[in-house]
Amino acid sequence: MIRSKHIEFTGDIQVQTMQRQSGIFIGERNSAIGWSTHGKENRVIGSISGQSNLLLNNMLILNDPDIVDTPIDDRDINLHVEQPNDHHTTNLTLESVNVNTMTHSNTISIGKGHINGIDANDKINYSIGNLFGHENQIKHNVNFVYDQDVMDGNINDQDIKITNIEHNEPM
């Protein structure tokens, strides 16, 4: 027996920025199991967005004098088992999806999807972060990042990710 479902999306999805562990899931059956994100982020100036922004004659200094910086121990066990008790067909109509920026482990899933155990482990130093928009100007700035770590971004990511998805043919 096949059950048919019709999903109709009649609007817009407009996302200007997706960072780290973001997601857009559209449909009757999406699975996002075991997402994790760990990190350290230093920004002198963070994200700038809009129009006609002007950064003029700035001195940006980032001093991060750690001996051990960002030790991450991310040992996860992620299990995902889907039971084959619902056979169905999905008809999906979208008007539009617009995403300008995606970084790290982002996803857009439309319909039946399985996203298992996405990791994003990082260490980032920005003197100037993300710059979004139109006609933005960065002029005559001095940027200095001083990161004299002995150990930097030591990441232990020994995940166990088990996914069992059965795809039975419809009768």
mmCIF file with all atom_site columns, C-alpha atoms in Angstrom:
data_model
loop_
_atom_site.group_PDB
_atom_site.id
_atom_site.type_symbol
_atom_site.label_atom_id
_atom_site.label_alt_id
_atom_site.label_comp_id
_atom_site.label_asym_id
_atom_site.label_entity_id
_atom_site.label_seq_id
_atom_site.pdbx_PDB_ins_code
_atom_site.Cartn_x
_atom_site.Cartn_y
_atom_site.Cartn_z
_atom_site.occupancy
_atom_site.B_iso_or_equiv
_atom_site.pdbx_formal_charge
_atom_site.auth_seq_id
_atom_site.auth_comp_id
_atom_site.auth_asym_id
_atom_site.auth_atom_id
_atom_site.pdbx_PDB_model_num
ATOM 1   C CA . MET A 1 1   ? 0.000  0.000  0.000  1.00 0.00 ? 1   MET A CA 1
ATOM 2   C CA . ILE A 1 2   ? 1.342  3.413  -0.964 1.00 0.00 ? 2   ILE A CA 1
ATOM 3   C CA . ARG A 1 3   ? 0.075  6.489  0.782  1.00 0.00 ? 3   ARG A CA 1
ATOM 4   C CA . SER A 1 4   ? 0.561  9.615  -1.271 1.00 0.00 ? 4   SER A CA 1
ATOM 5   C CA . LYS A 1 5   ? 1.078  12.950 0.435  1.00 0.00 ? 5   LYS A CA 1
ATOM 6   C CA . HIS A 1 6   ? 1.236  16.264 -1.347 1.00 0.00 ? 6   HIS A CA 1
ATOM 7   C CA . ILE A 1 7   ? 3.129  19.120 0.271  1.00 0.00 ? 7   ILE A CA 1
ATOM 8   C CA . GLU A 1 8   ? 2.795  22.499 -1.362 1.00 0.00 ? 8   GLU A CA 1
ATOM 9   C CA . PHE A 1 9   ? 4.905  25.448 -0.341 1.00 0.00 ? 9   PHE A CA 1
ATOM 10  C CA . THR A 1 10  ? 3.523  28.696 -1.702 1.00 0.00 ? 10  THR A CA 1
ATOM 11  C CA . GLY A 1 11  ? 5.750  31.281 -0.044 1.00 0.00 ? 11  GLY A CA 1
ATOM 12  C CA . ASP A 1 12  ? 9.351  32.391 -0.045 1.00 0.00 ? 12  ASP A CA 1
ATOM 13  C CA . ILE A 1 13  ? 12.181 31.370 2.217  1.00 0.00 ? 13  ILE A CA 1
ATOM 14  C CA . GLN A 1 14  ? 14.896 33.992 2.150  1.00 0.00 ? 14  GLN A CA 1
ATOM 15  C CA . VAL A 1 15  ? 17.831 33.448 4.467  1.00 0.00 ? 15  VAL A CA 1
ATOM 16  C CA . GLN A 1 16  ? 20.687 35.912 4.323  1.00 0.00 ? 16  GLN A CA 1
ATOM 17  C CA . THR A 1 17  ? 23.178 34.024 6.491  1.00 0.00 ? 17  THR A CA 1
ATOM 18  C CA . MET A 1 18  ? 23.356 30.524 7.934  1.00 0.00 ? 18  MET A CA 1
ATOM 19  C CA . GLN A 1 19  ? 26.286 29.705 10.167 1.00 0.00 ? 19  GLN A CA 1
ATOM 20  C CA . ARG A 1 20  ? 27.358 26.746 12.241 1.00 0.00 ? 20  ARG A CA 1
ATOM 21  C CA . GLN A 1 21  ? 24.661 24.102 12.716 1.00 0.00 ? 21  GLN A CA 1
ATOM 22  C CA . SER A 1 22  ? 21.671 25.673 10.998 1.00 0.00 ? 22  SER A CA 1
ATOM 23  C CA . GLY A 1 23  ? 19.090 23.896 8.902  1.00 0.00 ? 23  GLY A CA 1
ATOM 24  C CA . ILE A 1 24  ? 15.875 24.357 6.961  1.00 0.00 ? 24  ILE A CA 1
ATOM 25  C CA . PHE A 1 25  ? 13.808 21.192 6.741  1.00 0.00 ? 25  PHE A CA 1
ATOM 26  C CA . ILE A 1 26  ? 10.693 21.102 4.576  1.00 0.00 ? 26  ILE A CA 1
ATOM 27  C CA . GLY A 1 27  ? 8.583  17.988 4.256  1.00 0.00 ? 27  GLY A CA 1
ATOM 28  C CA . GLU A 1 28  ? 6.708  15.462 6.307  1.00 0.00 ? 28  GLU A CA 1
ATOM 29  C CA . ARG A 1 29  ? 9.728  13.403 7.298  1.00 0.00 ? 29  ARG A CA 1
ATOM 30  C CA . ASN A 1 30  ? 13.129 14.900 8.052  1.00 0.00 ? 30  ASN A CA 1
ATOM 31  C CA . SER A 1 31  ? 15.605 13.550 10.570 1.00 0.00 ? 31  SER A CA 1
ATOM 32  C CA . ALA A 1 32  ? 18.522 15.493 12.003 1.00 0.00 ? 32  ALA A CA 1
ATOM 33  C CA . ILE A 1 33  ? 20.149 13.301 14.626 1.00 0.00 ? 33  ILE A CA 1
ATOM 34  C CA . GLY A 1 34  ? 23.258 14.007 16.665 1.00 0.00 ? 34  GLY A CA 1
ATOM 35  C CA . TRP A 1 35  ? 24.279 17.450 15.467 1.00 0.00 ? 35  TRP A CA 1
ATOM 36  C CA . SER A 1 36  ? 27.007 19.029 17.558 1.00 0.00 ? 36  SER A CA 1
ATOM 37  C CA . THR A 1 37  ? 29.059 22.159 17.278 1.00 0.00 ? 37  THR A CA 1
ATOM 38  C CA . HIS A 1 38  ? 31.948 23.201 19.453 1.00 0.00 ? 38  HIS A CA 1
ATOM 39  C CA . GLY A 1 39  ? 34.358 26.017 18.951 1.00 0.00 ? 39  GLY A CA 1
ATOM 40  C CA . LYS A 1 40  ? 35.973 29.217 19.954 1.00 0.00 ? 40  LYS A CA 1
ATOM 41  C CA . GLU A 1 41  ? 35.622 32.404 18.022 1.00 0.00 ? 41  GLU A CA 1
ATOM 42  C CA . ASN A 1 42  ? 37.425 35.686 18.566 1.00 0.00 ? 42  ASN A CA 1
ATOM 43  C CA . ARG A 1 43  ? 36.214 38.735 16.688 1.00 0.00 ? 43  ARG A CA 1
ATOM 44  C CA . VAL A 1 44  ? 37.348 42.306 17.076 1.00 0.00 ? 44  VAL A CA 1
ATOM 45  C CA . ILE A 1 45  ? 34.492 43.401 14.820 1.00 0.00 ? 45  ILE A CA 1
ATOM 46  C CA . GLY A 1 46  ? 31.755 40.854 14.296 1.00 0.00 ? 46  GLY A CA 1
ATOM 47  C CA . SER A 1 47  ? 29.388 40.587 11.353 1.00 0.00 ? 47  SER A CA 1
ATOM 48  C CA . ILE A 1 48  ? 28.508 43.695 9.402  1.00 0.00 ? 48  ILE A CA 1
ATOM 49  C CA . SER A 1 49  ? 25.446 43.707 7.222  1.00 0.00 ? 49  SER A CA 1
ATOM 50  C CA . GLY A 1 50  ? 23.371 46.236 5.369  1.00 0.00 ? 50  GLY A CA 1
ATOM 51  C CA . GLN A 1 51  ? 24.214 48.810 2.786  1.00 0.00 ? 51  GLN A CA 1
ATOM 52  C CA . SER A 1 52  ? 26.871 51.487 2.487  1.00 0.00 ? 52  SER A CA 1
ATOM 53  C CA . ASN A 1 53  ? 28.711 50.670 5.732  1.00 0.00 ? 53  ASN A CA 1
ATOM 54  C CA . LEU A 1 54  ? 32.089 52.388 6.054  1.00 0.00 ? 54  LEU A CA 1
ATOM 55  C CA . LEU A 1 55  ? 34.957 51.163 8.217  1.00 0.00 ? 55  LEU A CA 1
ATOM 56  C CA . LEU A 1 56  ? 37.580 53.872 7.977  1.00 0.00 ? 56  LEU A CA 1
ATOM 57  C CA . ASN A 1 57  ? 40.936 54.417 9.713  1.00 0.00 ? 57  ASN A CA 1
ATOM 58  C CA . ASN A 1 58  ? 40.540 51.722 12.388 1.00 0.00 ? 58  ASN A CA 1
ATOM 59  C CA . MET A 1 59  ? 43.277 49.799 14.131 1.00 0.00 ? 59  MET A CA 1
ATOM 60  C CA . LEU A 1 60  ? 42.027 46.328 14.988 1.00 0.00 ? 60  LEU A CA 1
ATOM 61  C CA . ILE A 1 61  ? 44.161 44.252 17.332 1.00 0.00 ? 61  ILE A CA 1
ATOM 62  C CA . LEU A 1 62  ? 43.286 40.721 18.390 1.00 0.00 ? 62  LEU A CA 1
ATOM 63  C CA . ASN A 1 63  ? 45.551 39.319 21.095 1.00 0.00 ? 63  ASN A CA 1
ATOM 64  C CA . ASP A 1 64  ? 44.839 35.719 22.117 1.00 0.00 ? 64  ASP A CA 1
ATOM 65  C CA . PRO A 1 65  ? 47.771 34.607 24.333 1.00 0.00 ? 65  PRO A CA 1
ATOM 66  C CA . ASP A 1 66  ? 46.590 31.174 25.445 1.00 0.00 ? 66  ASP A CA 1
ATOM 67  C CA . ILE A 1 67  ? 49.033 28.356 26.121 1.00 0.00 ? 67  ILE A CA 1
ATOM 68  C CA . VAL A 1 68  ? 46.472 25.729 25.129 1.00 0.00 ? 68  VAL A CA 1
ATOM 69  C CA . ASP A 1 69  ? 43.645 27.131 23.025 1.00 0.00 ? 69  ASP A CA 1
ATOM 70  C CA . THR A 1 70  ? 40.339 25.436 22.277 1.00 0.00 ? 70  THR A CA 1
ATOM 71  C CA . PRO A 1 71  ? 40.745 21.834 23.392 1.00 0.00 ? 71  PRO A CA 1
ATOM 72  C CA . ILE A 1 72  ? 37.618 20.084 22.102 1.00 0.00 ? 72  ILE A CA 1
ATOM 73  C CA . ASP A 1 73  ? 36.756 16.528 23.109 1.00 0.00 ? 73  ASP A CA 1
ATOM 74  C CA . ASP A 1 74  ? 33.669 15.578 21.114 1.00 0.00 ? 74  ASP A CA 1
ATOM 75  C CA . ARG A 1 75  ? 33.220 11.819 21.258 1.00 0.00 ? 75  ARG A CA 1
ATOM 76  C CA . ASP A 1 76  ? 29.542 11.220 20.511 1.00 0.00 ? 76  ASP A CA 1
ATOM 77  C CA . ILE A 1 77  ? 27.548 8.099  19.806 1.00 0.00 ? 77  ILE A CA 1
ATOM 78  C CA . ASN A 1 78  ? 24.716 8.814  17.354 1.00 0.00 ? 78  ASN A CA 1
ATOM 79  C CA . LEU A 1 79  ? 22.206 6.112  16.458 1.00 0.00 ? 79  LEU A CA 1
ATOM 80  C CA . HIS A 1 80  ? 19.425 6.479  13.924 1.00 0.00 ? 80  HIS A CA 1
ATOM 81  C CA . VAL A 1 81  ? 17.165 3.620  12.903 1.00 0.00 ? 81  VAL A CA 1
ATOM 82  C CA . GLU A 1 82  ? 14.154 4.212  10.718 1.00 0.00 ? 82  GLU A CA 1
ATOM 83  C CA . GLN A 1 83  ? 11.311 1.736  10.733 1.00 0.00 ? 83  GLN A CA 1
ATOM 84  C CA . PRO A 1 84  ? 9.893  0.912  7.303  1.00 0.00 ? 84  PRO A CA 1
ATOM 85  C CA . ASN A 1 85  ? 6.261  1.147  8.397  1.00 0.00 ? 85  ASN A CA 1
ATOM 86  C CA . ASP A 1 86  ? 5.258  4.119  6.243  1.00 0.00 ? 86  ASP A CA 1
ATOM 87  C CA . HIS A 1 87  ? 5.675  3.868  2.473  1.00 0.00 ? 87  HIS A CA 1
ATOM 88  C CA . HIS A 1 88  ? 4.642  7.041  0.810  1.00 0.00 ? 88  HIS A CA 1
ATOM 89  C CA . THR A 1 89  ? 5.253  9.315  -2.129 1.00 0.00 ? 89  THR A CA 1
ATOM 90  C CA . THR A 1 90  ? 5.764  13.023 -1.664 1.00 0.00 ? 90  THR A CA 1
ATOM 91  C CA . ASN A 1 91  ? 4.949  15.569 -4.321 1.00 0.00 ? 91  ASN A CA 1
ATOM 92  C CA . LEU A 1 92  ? 6.481  18.907 -3.478 1.00 0.00 ? 92  LEU A CA 1
ATOM 93  C CA . THR A 1 93  ? 5.932  22.251 -5.196 1.00 0.00 ? 93  THR A CA 1
ATOM 94  C CA . LEU A 1 94  ? 8.136  25.164 -4.210 1.00 0.00 ? 94  LEU A CA 1
ATOM 95  C CA . GLU A 1 95  ? 7.854  28.741 -5.323 1.00 0.00 ? 95  GLU A CA 1
ATOM 96  C CA . SER A 1 96  ? 11.385 29.743 -4.327 1.00 0.00 ? 96  SER A CA 1
ATOM 97  C CA . VAL A 1 97  ? 14.192 29.270 -1.825 1.00 0.00 ? 97  VAL A CA 1
ATOM 98  C CA . ASN A 1 98  ? 16.962 31.865 -1.627 1.00 0.00 ? 98  ASN A CA 1
ATOM 99  C CA . VAL A 1 99  ? 20.025 31.504 0.632  1.00 0.00 ? 99  VAL A CA 1
ATOM 100 C CA . ASN A 1 100 ? 22.931 33.904 0.165  1.00 0.00 ? 100 ASN A CA 1
ATOM 101 C CA . THR A 1 101 ? 25.557 32.470 2.523  1.00 0.00 ? 101 THR A CA 1
ATOM 102 C CA . MET A 1 102 ? 26.064 29.045 4.068  1.00 0.00 ? 102 MET A CA 1
ATOM 103 C CA . THR A 1 103 ? 29.086 28.152 6.175  1.00 0.00 ? 103 THR A CA 1
ATOM 104 C CA . HIS A 1 104 ? 30.203 25.057 8.077  1.00 0.00 ? 104 HIS A CA 1
ATOM 105 C CA . SER A 1 105 ? 27.747 22.150 8.207  1.00 0.00 ? 105 SER A CA 1
ATOM 106 C CA . ASN A 1 106 ? 24.503 23.792 7.084  1.00 0.00 ? 106 ASN A CA 1
ATOM 107 C CA . THR A 1 107 ? 21.821 22.095 5.061  1.00 0.00 ? 107 THR A CA 1
ATOM 108 C CA . ILE A 1 108 ? 18.571 22.728 3.253  1.00 0.00 ? 108 ILE A CA 1
ATOM 109 C CA . SER A 1 109 ? 16.516 19.551 3.024  1.00 0.00 ? 109 SER A CA 1
ATOM 110 C CA . ILE A 1 110 ? 13.323 19.383 1.020  1.00 0.00 ? 110 ILE A CA 1
ATOM 111 C CA . GLY A 1 111 ? 11.198 16.256 1.260  1.00 0.00 ? 111 GLY A CA 1
ATOM 112 C CA . LYS A 1 112 ? 12.272 13.077 2.957  1.00 0.00 ? 112 LYS A CA 1
ATOM 113 C CA . GLY A 1 113 ? 15.791 13.507 4.256  1.00 0.00 ? 113 GLY A CA 1
ATOM 114 C CA . HIS A 1 114 ? 18.183 11.916 6.699  1.00 0.00 ? 114 HIS A CA 1
ATOM 115 C CA . ILE A 1 115 ? 20.920 14.087 8.154  1.00 0.00 ? 115 ILE A CA 1
ATOM 116 C CA . ASN A 1 116 ? 22.931 12.222 10.734 1.00 0.00 ? 116 ASN A CA 1
ATOM 117 C CA . GLY A 1 117 ? 25.741 13.401 12.995 1.00 0.00 ? 117 GLY A CA 1
ATOM 118 C CA . ILE A 1 118 ? 26.912 16.625 11.386 1.00 0.00 ? 118 ILE A CA 1
ATOM 119 C CA . ASP A 1 119 ? 29.887 18.067 13.282 1.00 0.00 ? 119 ASP A CA 1
ATOM 120 C CA . ALA A 1 120 ? 31.400 21.527 13.201 1.00 0.00 ? 120 ALA A CA 1
ATOM 121 C CA . ASN A 1 121 ? 34.467 21.849 15.389 1.00 0.00 ? 121 ASN A CA 1
ATOM 122 C CA . ASP A 1 122 ? 36.596 24.914 14.895 1.00 0.00 ? 122 ASP A CA 1
ATOM 123 C CA . LYS A 1 123 ? 38.670 27.743 16.225 1.00 0.00 ? 123 LYS A CA 1
ATOM 124 C CA . ILE A 1 124 ? 38.463 31.059 14.410 1.00 0.00 ? 124 ILE A CA 1
ATOM 125 C CA . ASN A 1 125 ? 40.179 34.401 14.859 1.00 0.00 ? 125 ASN A CA 1
ATOM 126 C CA . TYR A 1 126 ? 38.764 37.343 12.912 1.00 0.00 ? 126 TYR A CA 1
ATOM 127 C CA . SER A 1 127 ? 39.931 40.886 13.050 1.00 0.00 ? 127 SER A CA 1
ATOM 128 C CA . ILE A 1 128 ? 36.916 41.746 10.887 1.00 0.00 ? 128 ILE A CA 1
ATOM 129 C CA . GLY A 1 129 ? 34.158 39.165 10.721 1.00 0.00 ? 129 GLY A CA 1
ATOM 130 C CA . ASN A 1 130 ? 31.685 38.618 7.903  1.00 0.00 ? 130 ASN A CA 1
ATOM 131 C CA . LEU A 1 131 ? 30.739 41.507 5.669  1.00 0.00 ? 131 LEU A CA 1
ATOM 132 C CA . PHE A 1 132 ? 27.335 41.251 3.988  1.00 0.00 ? 132 PHE A CA 1
ATOM 133 C CA . GLY A 1 133 ? 25.376 43.726 1.898  1.00 0.00 ? 133 GLY A CA 1
ATOM 134 C CA . HIS A 1 134 ? 26.016 46.154 -0.912 1.00 0.00 ? 134 HIS A CA 1
ATOM 135 C CA . GLU A 1 135 ? 28.439 49.031 -1.355 1.00 0.00 ? 135 GLU A CA 1
ATOM 136 C CA . ASN A 1 136 ? 30.236 48.403 1.940  1.00 0.00 ? 136 ASN A CA 1
ATOM 137 C CA . GLN A 1 137 ? 33.719 49.883 2.196  1.00 0.00 ? 137 GLN A CA 1
ATOM 138 C CA . ILE A 1 138 ? 36.707 49.000 4.327  1.00 0.00 ? 138 ILE A CA 1
ATOM 139 C CA . LYS A 1 139 ? 39.440 51.602 3.856  1.00 0.00 ? 139 LYS A CA 1
ATOM 140 C CA . HIS A 1 140 ? 42.749 52.459 5.517  1.00 0.00 ? 140 HIS A CA 1
ATOM 141 C CA . ASN A 1 141 ? 42.446 49.967 8.357  1.00 0.00 ? 141 ASN A CA 1
ATOM 142 C CA . VAL A 1 142 ? 45.244 48.109 10.100 1.00 0.00 ? 142 VAL A CA 1
ATOM 143 C CA . ASN A 1 143 ? 44.363 44.571 11.177 1.00 0.00 ? 143 ASN A CA 1
ATOM 144 C CA . PHE A 1 144 ? 46.625 42.601 13.496 1.00 0.00 ? 144 PHE A CA 1
ATOM 145 C CA . VAL A 1 145 ? 45.927 39.117 14.837 1.00 0.00 ? 145 VAL A CA 1
ATOM 146 C CA . TYR A 1 146 ? 48.445 37.848 17.386 1.00 0.00 ? 146 TYR A CA 1
ATOM 147 C CA . ASP A 1 147 ? 47.734 34.227 18.329 1.00 0.00 ? 147 ASP A CA 1
ATOM 148 C CA . GLN A 1 148 ? 50.899 32.737 19.813 1.00 0.00 ? 148 GLN A CA 1
ATOM 149 C CA . ASP A 1 149 ? 49.412 29.534 21.233 1.00 0.00 ? 149 ASP A CA 1
ATOM 150 C CA . VAL A 1 150 ? 51.623 26.563 22.027 1.00 0.00 ? 150 VAL A CA 1
ATOM 151 C CA . MET A 1 151 ? 48.731 24.205 21.160 1.00 0.00 ? 151 MET A CA 1
ATOM 152 C CA . ASP A 1 152 ? 45.949 25.633 19.028 1.00 0.00 ? 152 ASP A CA 1
ATOM 153 C CA . GLY A 1 153 ? 42.654 24.022 18.062 1.00 0.00 ? 153 GLY A CA 1
ATOM 154 C CA . ASN A 1 154 ? 43.337 20.539 19.459 1.00 0.00 ? 154 ASN A CA 1
ATOM 155 C CA . ILE A 1 155 ? 40.202 18.628 18.391 1.00 0.00 ? 155 ILE A CA 1
ATOM 156 C CA . ASN A 1 156 ? 39.448 15.018 19.356 1.00 0.00 ? 156 ASN A CA 1
ATOM 157 C CA . ASP A 1 157 ? 36.345 14.069 17.366 1.00 0.00 ? 157 ASP A CA 1
ATOM 158 C CA . GLN A 1 158 ? 36.025 10.277 17.470 1.00 0.00 ? 158 GLN A CA 1
ATOM 159 C CA . ASP A 1 159 ? 32.318 9.947  16.824 1.00 0.00 ? 159 ASP A CA 1
ATOM 160 C CA . ILE A 1 160 ? 30.460 6.700  16.306 1.00 0.00 ? 160 ILE A CA 1
ATOM 161 C CA . LYS A 1 161 ? 27.669 7.335  13.801 1.00 0.00 ? 161 LYS A CA 1
ATOM 162 C CA . ILE A 1 162 ? 25.348 4.469  12.961 1.00 0.00 ? 162 ILE A CA 1
ATOM 163 C CA . THR A 1 163 ? 22.481 4.962  10.541 1.00 0.00 ? 163 THR A CA 1
ATOM 164 C CA . ASN A 1 164 ? 20.145 2.215  9.413  1.00 0.00 ? 164 ASN A CA 1
ATOM 165 C CA . ILE A 1 165 ? 17.620 3.360  6.829  1.00 0.00 ? 165 ILE A CA 1
ATOM 166 C CA . GLU A 1 166 ? 15.632 0.680  5.062  1.00 0.00 ? 166 GLU A CA 1
ATOM 167 C CA . HIS A 1 167 ? 14.245 1.509  1.646  1.00 0.00 ? 167 HIS A CA 1
ATOM 168 C CA . ASN A 1 168 ? 11.656 -1.121 0.818  1.00 0.00 ? 168 ASN A CA 1
ATOM 169 C CA . GLU A 1 169 ? 10.093 -1.078 -2.589 1.00 0.00 ? 169 GLU A CA 1
ATOM 170 C CA . PRO A 1 170 ? 6.337  -0.304 -2.557 1.00 0.00 ? 170 PRO A CA 1
ATOM 171 C CA . MET A 1 171 ? 3.983  -3.193 -3.143 1.00 0.00 ? 171 MET A CA 1
#
